[in-house]
PDB file of C-alpha atoms in Angstrom:
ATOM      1  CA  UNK A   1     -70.715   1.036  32.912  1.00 55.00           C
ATOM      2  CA  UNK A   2     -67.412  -0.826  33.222  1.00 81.00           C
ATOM      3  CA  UNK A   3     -64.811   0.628  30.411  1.00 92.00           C
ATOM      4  CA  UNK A   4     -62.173  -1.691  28.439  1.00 95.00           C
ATOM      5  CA  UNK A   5     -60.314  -4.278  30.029  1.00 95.00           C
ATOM      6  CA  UNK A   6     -57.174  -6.342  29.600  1.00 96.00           C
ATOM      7  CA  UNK A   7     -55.932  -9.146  31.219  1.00 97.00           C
ATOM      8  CA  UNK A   8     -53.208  -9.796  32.168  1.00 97.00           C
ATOM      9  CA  UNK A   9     -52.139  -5.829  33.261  1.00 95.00           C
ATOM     10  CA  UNK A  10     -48.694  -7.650  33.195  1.00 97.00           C
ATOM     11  CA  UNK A  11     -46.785 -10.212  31.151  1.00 97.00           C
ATOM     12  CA  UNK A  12     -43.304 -11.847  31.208  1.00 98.00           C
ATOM     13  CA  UNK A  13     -42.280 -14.450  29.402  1.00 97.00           C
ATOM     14  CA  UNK A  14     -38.957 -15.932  27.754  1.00 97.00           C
ATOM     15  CA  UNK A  15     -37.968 -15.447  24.138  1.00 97.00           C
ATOM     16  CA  UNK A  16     -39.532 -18.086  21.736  1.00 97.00           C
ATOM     17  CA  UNK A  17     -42.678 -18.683  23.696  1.00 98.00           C
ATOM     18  CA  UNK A  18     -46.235 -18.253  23.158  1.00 98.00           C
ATOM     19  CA  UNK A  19     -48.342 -15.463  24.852  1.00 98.00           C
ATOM     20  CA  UNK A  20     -51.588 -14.143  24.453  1.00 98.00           C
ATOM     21  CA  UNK A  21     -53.462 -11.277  25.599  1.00 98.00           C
ATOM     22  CA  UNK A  22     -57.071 -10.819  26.323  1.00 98.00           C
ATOM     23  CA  UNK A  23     -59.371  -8.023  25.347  1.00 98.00           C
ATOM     24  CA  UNK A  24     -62.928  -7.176  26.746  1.00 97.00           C
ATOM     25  CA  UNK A  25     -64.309  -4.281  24.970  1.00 97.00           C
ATOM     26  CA  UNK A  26     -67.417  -1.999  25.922  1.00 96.00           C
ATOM     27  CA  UNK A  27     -70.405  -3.725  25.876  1.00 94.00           C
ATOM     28  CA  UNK A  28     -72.499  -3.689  22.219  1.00 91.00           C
ATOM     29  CA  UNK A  29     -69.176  -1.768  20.649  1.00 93.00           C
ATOM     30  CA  UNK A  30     -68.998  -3.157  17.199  1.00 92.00           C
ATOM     31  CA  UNK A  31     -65.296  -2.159  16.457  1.00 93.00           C
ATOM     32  CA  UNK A  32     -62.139  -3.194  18.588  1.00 95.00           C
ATOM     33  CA  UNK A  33     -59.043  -2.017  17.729  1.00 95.00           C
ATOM     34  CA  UNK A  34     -55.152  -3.193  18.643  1.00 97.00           C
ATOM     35  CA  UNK A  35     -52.209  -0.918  18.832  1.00 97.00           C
ATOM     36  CA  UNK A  36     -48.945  -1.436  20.326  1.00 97.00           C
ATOM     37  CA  UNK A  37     -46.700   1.399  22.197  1.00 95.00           C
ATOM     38  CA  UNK A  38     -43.029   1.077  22.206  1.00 94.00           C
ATOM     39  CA  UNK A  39     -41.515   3.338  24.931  1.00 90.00           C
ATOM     40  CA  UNK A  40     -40.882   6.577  24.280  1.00 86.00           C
ATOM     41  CA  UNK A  41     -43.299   6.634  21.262  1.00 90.00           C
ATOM     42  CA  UNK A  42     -46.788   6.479  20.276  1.00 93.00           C
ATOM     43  CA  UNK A  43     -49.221   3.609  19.951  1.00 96.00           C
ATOM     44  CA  UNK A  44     -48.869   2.036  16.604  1.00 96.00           C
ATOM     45  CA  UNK A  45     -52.103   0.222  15.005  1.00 95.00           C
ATOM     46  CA  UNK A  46     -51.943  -3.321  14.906  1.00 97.00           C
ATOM     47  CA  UNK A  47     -55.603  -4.887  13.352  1.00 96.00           C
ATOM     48  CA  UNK A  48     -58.826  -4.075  13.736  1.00 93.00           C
ATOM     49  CA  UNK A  49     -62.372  -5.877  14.112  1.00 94.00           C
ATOM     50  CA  UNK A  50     -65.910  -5.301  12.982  1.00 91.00           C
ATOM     51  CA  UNK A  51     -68.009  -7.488  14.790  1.00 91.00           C
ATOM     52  CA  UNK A  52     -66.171 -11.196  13.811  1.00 94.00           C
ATOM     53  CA  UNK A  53     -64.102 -10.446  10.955  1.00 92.00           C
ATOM     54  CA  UNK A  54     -60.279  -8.302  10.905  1.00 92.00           C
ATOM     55  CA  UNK A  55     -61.070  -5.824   8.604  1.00 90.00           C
ATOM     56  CA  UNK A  56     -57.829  -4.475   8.445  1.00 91.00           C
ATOM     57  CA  UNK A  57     -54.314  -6.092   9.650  1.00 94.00           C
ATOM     58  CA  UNK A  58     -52.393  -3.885   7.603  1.00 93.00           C
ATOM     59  CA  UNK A  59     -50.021  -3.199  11.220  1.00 94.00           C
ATOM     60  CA  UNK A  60     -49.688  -6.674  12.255  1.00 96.00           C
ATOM     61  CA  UNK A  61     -45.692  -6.960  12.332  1.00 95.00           C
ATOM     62  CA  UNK A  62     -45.154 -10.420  10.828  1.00 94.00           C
ATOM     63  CA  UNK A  63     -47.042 -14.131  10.585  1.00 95.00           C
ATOM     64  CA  UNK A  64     -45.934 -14.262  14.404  1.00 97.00           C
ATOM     65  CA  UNK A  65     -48.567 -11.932  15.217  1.00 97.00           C
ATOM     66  CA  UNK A  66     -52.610 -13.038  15.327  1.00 97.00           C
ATOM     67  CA  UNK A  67     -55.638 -11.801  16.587  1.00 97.00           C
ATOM     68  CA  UNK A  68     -59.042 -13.187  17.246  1.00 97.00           C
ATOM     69  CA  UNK A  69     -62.895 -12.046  17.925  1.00 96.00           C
ATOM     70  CA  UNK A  70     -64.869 -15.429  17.192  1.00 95.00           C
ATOM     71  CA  UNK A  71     -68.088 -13.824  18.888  1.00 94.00           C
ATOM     72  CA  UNK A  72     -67.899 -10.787  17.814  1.00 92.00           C
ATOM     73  CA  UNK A  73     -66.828  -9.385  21.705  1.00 95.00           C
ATOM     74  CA  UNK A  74     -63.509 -10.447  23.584  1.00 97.00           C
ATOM     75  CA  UNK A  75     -60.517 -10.668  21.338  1.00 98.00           C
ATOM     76  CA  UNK A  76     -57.565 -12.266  21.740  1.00 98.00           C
ATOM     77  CA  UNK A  77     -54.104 -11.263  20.395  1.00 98.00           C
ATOM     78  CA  UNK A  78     -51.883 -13.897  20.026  1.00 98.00           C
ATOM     79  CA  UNK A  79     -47.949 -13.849  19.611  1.00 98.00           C
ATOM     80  CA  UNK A  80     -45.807 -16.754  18.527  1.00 97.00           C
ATOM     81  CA  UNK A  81     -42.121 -17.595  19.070  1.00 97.00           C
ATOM     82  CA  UNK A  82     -41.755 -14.159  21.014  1.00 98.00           C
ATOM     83  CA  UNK A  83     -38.459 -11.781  20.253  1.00 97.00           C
ATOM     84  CA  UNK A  84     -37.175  -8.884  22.927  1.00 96.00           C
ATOM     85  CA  UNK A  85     -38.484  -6.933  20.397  1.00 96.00           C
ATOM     86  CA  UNK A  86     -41.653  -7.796  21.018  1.00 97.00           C
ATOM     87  CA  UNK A  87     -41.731  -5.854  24.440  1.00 97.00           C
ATOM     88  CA  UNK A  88     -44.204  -3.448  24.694  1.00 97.00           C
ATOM     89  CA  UNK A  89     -47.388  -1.909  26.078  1.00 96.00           C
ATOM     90  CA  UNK A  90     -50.267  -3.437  24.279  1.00 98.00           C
ATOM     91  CA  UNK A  91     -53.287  -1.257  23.879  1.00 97.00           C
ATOM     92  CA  UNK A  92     -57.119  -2.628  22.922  1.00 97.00           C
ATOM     93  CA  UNK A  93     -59.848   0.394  22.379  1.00 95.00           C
ATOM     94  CA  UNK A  94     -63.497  -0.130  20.917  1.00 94.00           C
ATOM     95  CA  UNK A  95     -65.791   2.431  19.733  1.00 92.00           C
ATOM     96  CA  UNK A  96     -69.790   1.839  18.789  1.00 90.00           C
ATOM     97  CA  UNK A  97     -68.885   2.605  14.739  1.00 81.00           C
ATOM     98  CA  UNK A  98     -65.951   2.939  12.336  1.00 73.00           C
ATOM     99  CA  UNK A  99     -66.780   6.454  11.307  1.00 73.00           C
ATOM    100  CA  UNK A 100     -63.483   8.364  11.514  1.00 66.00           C
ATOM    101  CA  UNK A 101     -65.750  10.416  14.004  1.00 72.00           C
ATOM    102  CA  UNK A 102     -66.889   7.749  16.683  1.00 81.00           C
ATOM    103  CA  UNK A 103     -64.589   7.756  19.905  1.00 86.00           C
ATOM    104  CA  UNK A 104     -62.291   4.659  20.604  1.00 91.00           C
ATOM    105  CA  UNK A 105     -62.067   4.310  24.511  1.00 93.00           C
ATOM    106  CA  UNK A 106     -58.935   2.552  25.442  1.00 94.00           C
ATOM    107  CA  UNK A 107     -58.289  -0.209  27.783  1.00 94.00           C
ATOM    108  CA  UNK A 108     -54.905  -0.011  30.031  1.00 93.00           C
ATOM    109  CA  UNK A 109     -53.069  -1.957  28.195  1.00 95.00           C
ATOM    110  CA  UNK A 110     -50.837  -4.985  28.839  1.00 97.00           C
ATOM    111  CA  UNK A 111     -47.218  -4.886  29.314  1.00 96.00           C
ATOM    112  CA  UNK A 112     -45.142  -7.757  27.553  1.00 98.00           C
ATOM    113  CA  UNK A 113     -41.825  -8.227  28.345  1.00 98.00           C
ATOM    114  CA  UNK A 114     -39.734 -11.089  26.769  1.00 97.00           C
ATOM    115  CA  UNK A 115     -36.311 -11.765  28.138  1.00 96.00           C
TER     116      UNK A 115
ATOM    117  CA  UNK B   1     -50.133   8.288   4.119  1.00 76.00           C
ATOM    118  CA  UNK B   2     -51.462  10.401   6.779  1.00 83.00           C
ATOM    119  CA  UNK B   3     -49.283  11.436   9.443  1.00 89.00           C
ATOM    120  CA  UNK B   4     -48.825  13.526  12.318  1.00 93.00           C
ATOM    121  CA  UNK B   5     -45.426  15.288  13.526  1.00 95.00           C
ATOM    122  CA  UNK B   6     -45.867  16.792  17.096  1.00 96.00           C
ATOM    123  CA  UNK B   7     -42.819  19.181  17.642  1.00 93.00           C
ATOM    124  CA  UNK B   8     -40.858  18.661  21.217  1.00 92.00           C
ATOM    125  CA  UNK B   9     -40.979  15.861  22.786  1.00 94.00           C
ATOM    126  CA  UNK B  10     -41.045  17.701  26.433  1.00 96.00           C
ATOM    127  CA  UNK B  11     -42.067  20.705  26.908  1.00 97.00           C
ATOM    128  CA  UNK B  12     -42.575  22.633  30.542  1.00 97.00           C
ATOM    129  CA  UNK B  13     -44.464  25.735  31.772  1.00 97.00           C
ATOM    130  CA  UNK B  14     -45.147  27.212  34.815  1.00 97.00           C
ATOM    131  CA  UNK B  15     -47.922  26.917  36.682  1.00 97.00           C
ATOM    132  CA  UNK B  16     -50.413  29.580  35.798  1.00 97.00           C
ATOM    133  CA  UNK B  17     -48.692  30.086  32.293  1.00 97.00           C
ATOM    134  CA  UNK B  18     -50.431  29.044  28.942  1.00 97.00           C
ATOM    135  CA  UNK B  19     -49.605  25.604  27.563  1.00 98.00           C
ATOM    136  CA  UNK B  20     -49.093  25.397  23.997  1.00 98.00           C
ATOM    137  CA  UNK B  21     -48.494  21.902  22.319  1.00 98.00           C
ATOM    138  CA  UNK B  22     -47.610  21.866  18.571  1.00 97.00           C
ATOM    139  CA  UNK B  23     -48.929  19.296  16.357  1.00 97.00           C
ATOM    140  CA  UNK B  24     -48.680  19.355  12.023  1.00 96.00           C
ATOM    141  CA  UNK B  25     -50.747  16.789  10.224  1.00 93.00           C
ATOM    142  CA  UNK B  26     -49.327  15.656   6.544  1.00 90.00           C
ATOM    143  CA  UNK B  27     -52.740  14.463   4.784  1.00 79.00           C
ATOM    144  CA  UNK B  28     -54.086  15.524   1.088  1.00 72.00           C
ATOM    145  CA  UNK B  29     -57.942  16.156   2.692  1.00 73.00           C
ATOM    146  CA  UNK B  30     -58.334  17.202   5.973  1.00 72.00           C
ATOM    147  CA  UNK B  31     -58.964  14.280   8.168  1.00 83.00           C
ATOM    148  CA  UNK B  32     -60.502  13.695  11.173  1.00 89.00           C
ATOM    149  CA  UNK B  33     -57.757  15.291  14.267  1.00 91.00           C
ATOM    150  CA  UNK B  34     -57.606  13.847  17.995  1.00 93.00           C
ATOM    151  CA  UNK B  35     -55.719  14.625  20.832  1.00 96.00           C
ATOM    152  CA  UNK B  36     -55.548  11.956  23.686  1.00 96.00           C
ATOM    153  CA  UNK B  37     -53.825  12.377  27.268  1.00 96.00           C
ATOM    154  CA  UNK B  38     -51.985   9.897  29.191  1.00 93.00           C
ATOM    155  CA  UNK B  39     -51.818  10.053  32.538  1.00 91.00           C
ATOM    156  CA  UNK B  40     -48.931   7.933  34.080  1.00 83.00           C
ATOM    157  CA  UNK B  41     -49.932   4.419  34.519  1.00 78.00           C
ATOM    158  CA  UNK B  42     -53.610   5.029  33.146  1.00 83.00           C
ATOM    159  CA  UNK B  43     -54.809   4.217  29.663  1.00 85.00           C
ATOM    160  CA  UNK B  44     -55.357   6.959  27.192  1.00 93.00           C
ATOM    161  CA  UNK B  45     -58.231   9.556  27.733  1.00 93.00           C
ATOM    162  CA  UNK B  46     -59.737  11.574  24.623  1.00 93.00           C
ATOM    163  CA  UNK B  47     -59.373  15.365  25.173  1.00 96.00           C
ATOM    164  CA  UNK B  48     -60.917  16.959  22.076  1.00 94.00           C
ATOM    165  CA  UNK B  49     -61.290  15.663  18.519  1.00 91.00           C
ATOM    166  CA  UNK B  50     -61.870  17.640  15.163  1.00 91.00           C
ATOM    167  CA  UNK B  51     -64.569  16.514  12.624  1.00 86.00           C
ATOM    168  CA  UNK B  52     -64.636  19.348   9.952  1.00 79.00           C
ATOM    169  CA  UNK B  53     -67.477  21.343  12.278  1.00 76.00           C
ATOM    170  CA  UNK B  54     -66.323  24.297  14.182  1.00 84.00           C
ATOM    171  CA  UNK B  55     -62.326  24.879  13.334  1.00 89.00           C
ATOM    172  CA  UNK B  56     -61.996  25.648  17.097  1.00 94.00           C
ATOM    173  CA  UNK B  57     -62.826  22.670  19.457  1.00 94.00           C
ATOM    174  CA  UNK B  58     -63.179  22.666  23.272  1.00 95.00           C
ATOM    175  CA  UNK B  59     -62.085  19.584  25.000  1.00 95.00           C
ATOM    176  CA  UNK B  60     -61.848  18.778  28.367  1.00 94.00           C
ATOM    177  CA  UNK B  61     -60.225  20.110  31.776  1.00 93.00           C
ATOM    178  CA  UNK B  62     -60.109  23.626  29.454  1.00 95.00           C
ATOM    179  CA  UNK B  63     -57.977  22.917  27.008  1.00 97.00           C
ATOM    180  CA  UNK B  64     -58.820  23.447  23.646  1.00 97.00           C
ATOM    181  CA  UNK B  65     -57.564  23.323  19.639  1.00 97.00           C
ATOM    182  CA  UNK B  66     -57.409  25.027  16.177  1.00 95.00           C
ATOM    183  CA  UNK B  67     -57.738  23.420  13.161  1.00 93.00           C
ATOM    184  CA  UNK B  68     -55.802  25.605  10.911  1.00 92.00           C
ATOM    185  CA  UNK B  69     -56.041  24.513   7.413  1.00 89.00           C
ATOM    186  CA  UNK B  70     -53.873  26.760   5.245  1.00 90.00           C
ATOM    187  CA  UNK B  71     -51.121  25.782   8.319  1.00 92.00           C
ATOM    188  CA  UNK B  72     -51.930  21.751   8.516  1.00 92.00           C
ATOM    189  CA  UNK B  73     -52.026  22.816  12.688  1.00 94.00           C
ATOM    190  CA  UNK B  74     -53.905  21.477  15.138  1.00 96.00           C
ATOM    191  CA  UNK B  75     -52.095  22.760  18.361  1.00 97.00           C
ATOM    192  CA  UNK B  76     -53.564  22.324  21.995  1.00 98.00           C
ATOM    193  CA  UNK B  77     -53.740  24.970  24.137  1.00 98.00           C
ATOM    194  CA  UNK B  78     -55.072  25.977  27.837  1.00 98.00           C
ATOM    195  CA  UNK B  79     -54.692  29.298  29.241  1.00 97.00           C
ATOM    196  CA  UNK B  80     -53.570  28.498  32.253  1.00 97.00           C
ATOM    197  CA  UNK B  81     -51.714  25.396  33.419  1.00 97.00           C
ATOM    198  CA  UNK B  82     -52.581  23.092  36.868  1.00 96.00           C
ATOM    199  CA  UNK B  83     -50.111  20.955  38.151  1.00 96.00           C
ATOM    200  CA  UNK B  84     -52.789  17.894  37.415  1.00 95.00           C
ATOM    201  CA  UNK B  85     -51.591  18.843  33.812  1.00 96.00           C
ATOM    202  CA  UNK B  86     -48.451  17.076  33.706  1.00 96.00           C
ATOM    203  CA  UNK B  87     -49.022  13.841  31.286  1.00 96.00           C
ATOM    204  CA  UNK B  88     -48.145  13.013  28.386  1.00 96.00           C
ATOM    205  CA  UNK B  89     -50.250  14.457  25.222  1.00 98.00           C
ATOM    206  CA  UNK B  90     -50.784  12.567  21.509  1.00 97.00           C
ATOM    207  CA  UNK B  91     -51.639  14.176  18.857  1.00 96.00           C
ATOM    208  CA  UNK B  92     -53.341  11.678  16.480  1.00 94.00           C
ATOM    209  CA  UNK B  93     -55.142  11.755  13.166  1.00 91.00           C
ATOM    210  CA  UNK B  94     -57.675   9.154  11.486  1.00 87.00           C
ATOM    211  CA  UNK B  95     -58.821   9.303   7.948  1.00 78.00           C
ATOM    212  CA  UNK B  96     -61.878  10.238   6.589  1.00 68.00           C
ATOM    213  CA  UNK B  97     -64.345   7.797   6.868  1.00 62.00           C
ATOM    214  CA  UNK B  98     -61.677   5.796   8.056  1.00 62.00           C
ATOM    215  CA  UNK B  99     -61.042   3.866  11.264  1.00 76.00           C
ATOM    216  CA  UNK B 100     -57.438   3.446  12.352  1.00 86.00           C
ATOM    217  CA  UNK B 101     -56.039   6.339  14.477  1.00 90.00           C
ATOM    218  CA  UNK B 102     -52.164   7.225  13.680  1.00 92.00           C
ATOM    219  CA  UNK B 103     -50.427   8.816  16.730  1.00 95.00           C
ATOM    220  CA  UNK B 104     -47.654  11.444  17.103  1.00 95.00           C
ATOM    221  CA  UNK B 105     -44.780  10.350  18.920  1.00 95.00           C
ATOM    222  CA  UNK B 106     -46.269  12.261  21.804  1.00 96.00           C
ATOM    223  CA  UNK B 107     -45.301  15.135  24.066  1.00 97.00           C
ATOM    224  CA  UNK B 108     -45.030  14.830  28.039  1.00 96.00           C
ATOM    225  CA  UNK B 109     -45.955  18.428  29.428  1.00 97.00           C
ATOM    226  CA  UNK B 110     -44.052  18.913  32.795  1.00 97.00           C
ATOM    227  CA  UNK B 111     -45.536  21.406  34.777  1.00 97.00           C
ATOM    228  CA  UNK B 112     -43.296  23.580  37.170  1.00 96.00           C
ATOM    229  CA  UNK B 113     -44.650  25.048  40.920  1.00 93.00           C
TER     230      UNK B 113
END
């Protein structure tokens, strides 16, 4: 009964490079979710899957920011040309619906930091 | 656009005393109400959520919430408070039918012997 997991727990990389971080959600949980968490503040929805396909990016930042689920089970959030700004906790949760009612269990998160 | 406004951003009781964490939700229906803990360096835990059943919900580790309606409240509360307590608490809100959860800012509860 292992819960969400993200690799790396820790990231550090230099401004303007590439990073990507790796979701593995609960197993046969249709939905996975991204959300970001600045310090100090609350985690801030990024995208969200069902099964293959984003069904809504609406908190994706910019074009610098993409996420993937190609089998419908890890997902992969990718971040181009990174900024300090970009520094945060990254959360991934996944939940067995989309009903407003169905429980998203979160992963630990990664932390970014760009220098 | 939903939101939720959790008032304080610390707040500290003693041991033994009731906790009492304020949250306000802005929404035209009422939506679907959460509130998560974090524990430091753990990921977020679900305490109790609201889905327009009872109006007063009973989460875990004895804490517990009322959906207040006419107030747009959906404060936390324990009766008495452990040291084990001390985290930091989100109040969070997800529309009907809806999917993404919007989080307060959060509140970290500090917990004095």
């Amino acid at each position: 009964g292992a819960g969400v997991s993200q690799t790396p727990s820790n990231k550090v990389t230099e401004k303007g490079k590439y990073v990507e971080l790796r979701c593995d959600p609960i197993s046969g949980h249709t939905a996975l979710y991204w959300y970001r968490q600045s310090l100090g503040q609350g985690p801030e929805f990024l995208i969200y899957f069902q099964g293959t396909g984003a069904a809504d990016d609406s908190g994706l930042p910019n074009d610098r920011f993409f996420a993937v689920r190609p089998e419908g089970s890890v997902s992969t959030l990718k971040i181009q040309r990174t900024e300090r700004g970009d520094s945060a906790v990254y959360l991934c949760a996944s939940s067995a619906g989309t009903s407003g009612k169905d429980e998203q269990f979160f992963g630990p998160g990664t932390r970014l930091t760009v220098l | 656009a939903q939101s939720v406004t959790q008032l304080g951003s610390h707040v500290s009781v003693s041991e033994g005393a009731l906790v009492l964490l304020r949250c306000n939700y802005s929404s035209s229906v009422p939506p679907y109400l959460f509130w998560y803990v974090q524990y430091p360096n753990q990921g977020l835990q679900l305490l109790l959520k609201y889905t327009s059943a009872a109006t007063l919900v009973k989460g875990i580790n004895g804490f517990e919430a009322e959906f207040k309606k006419s107030e747009t409240s959906f404060h936390l509360t324990k009766p008495s408070a452990h040291m084990s307590d001390a985290a930091e608490y989100f109040c969070a809100v997800s529309p009907r039918g809806g999917d993404k959860i919007i989080f307060g800012k959060g509140t970290r509860l500090h917990i004095l012997p």
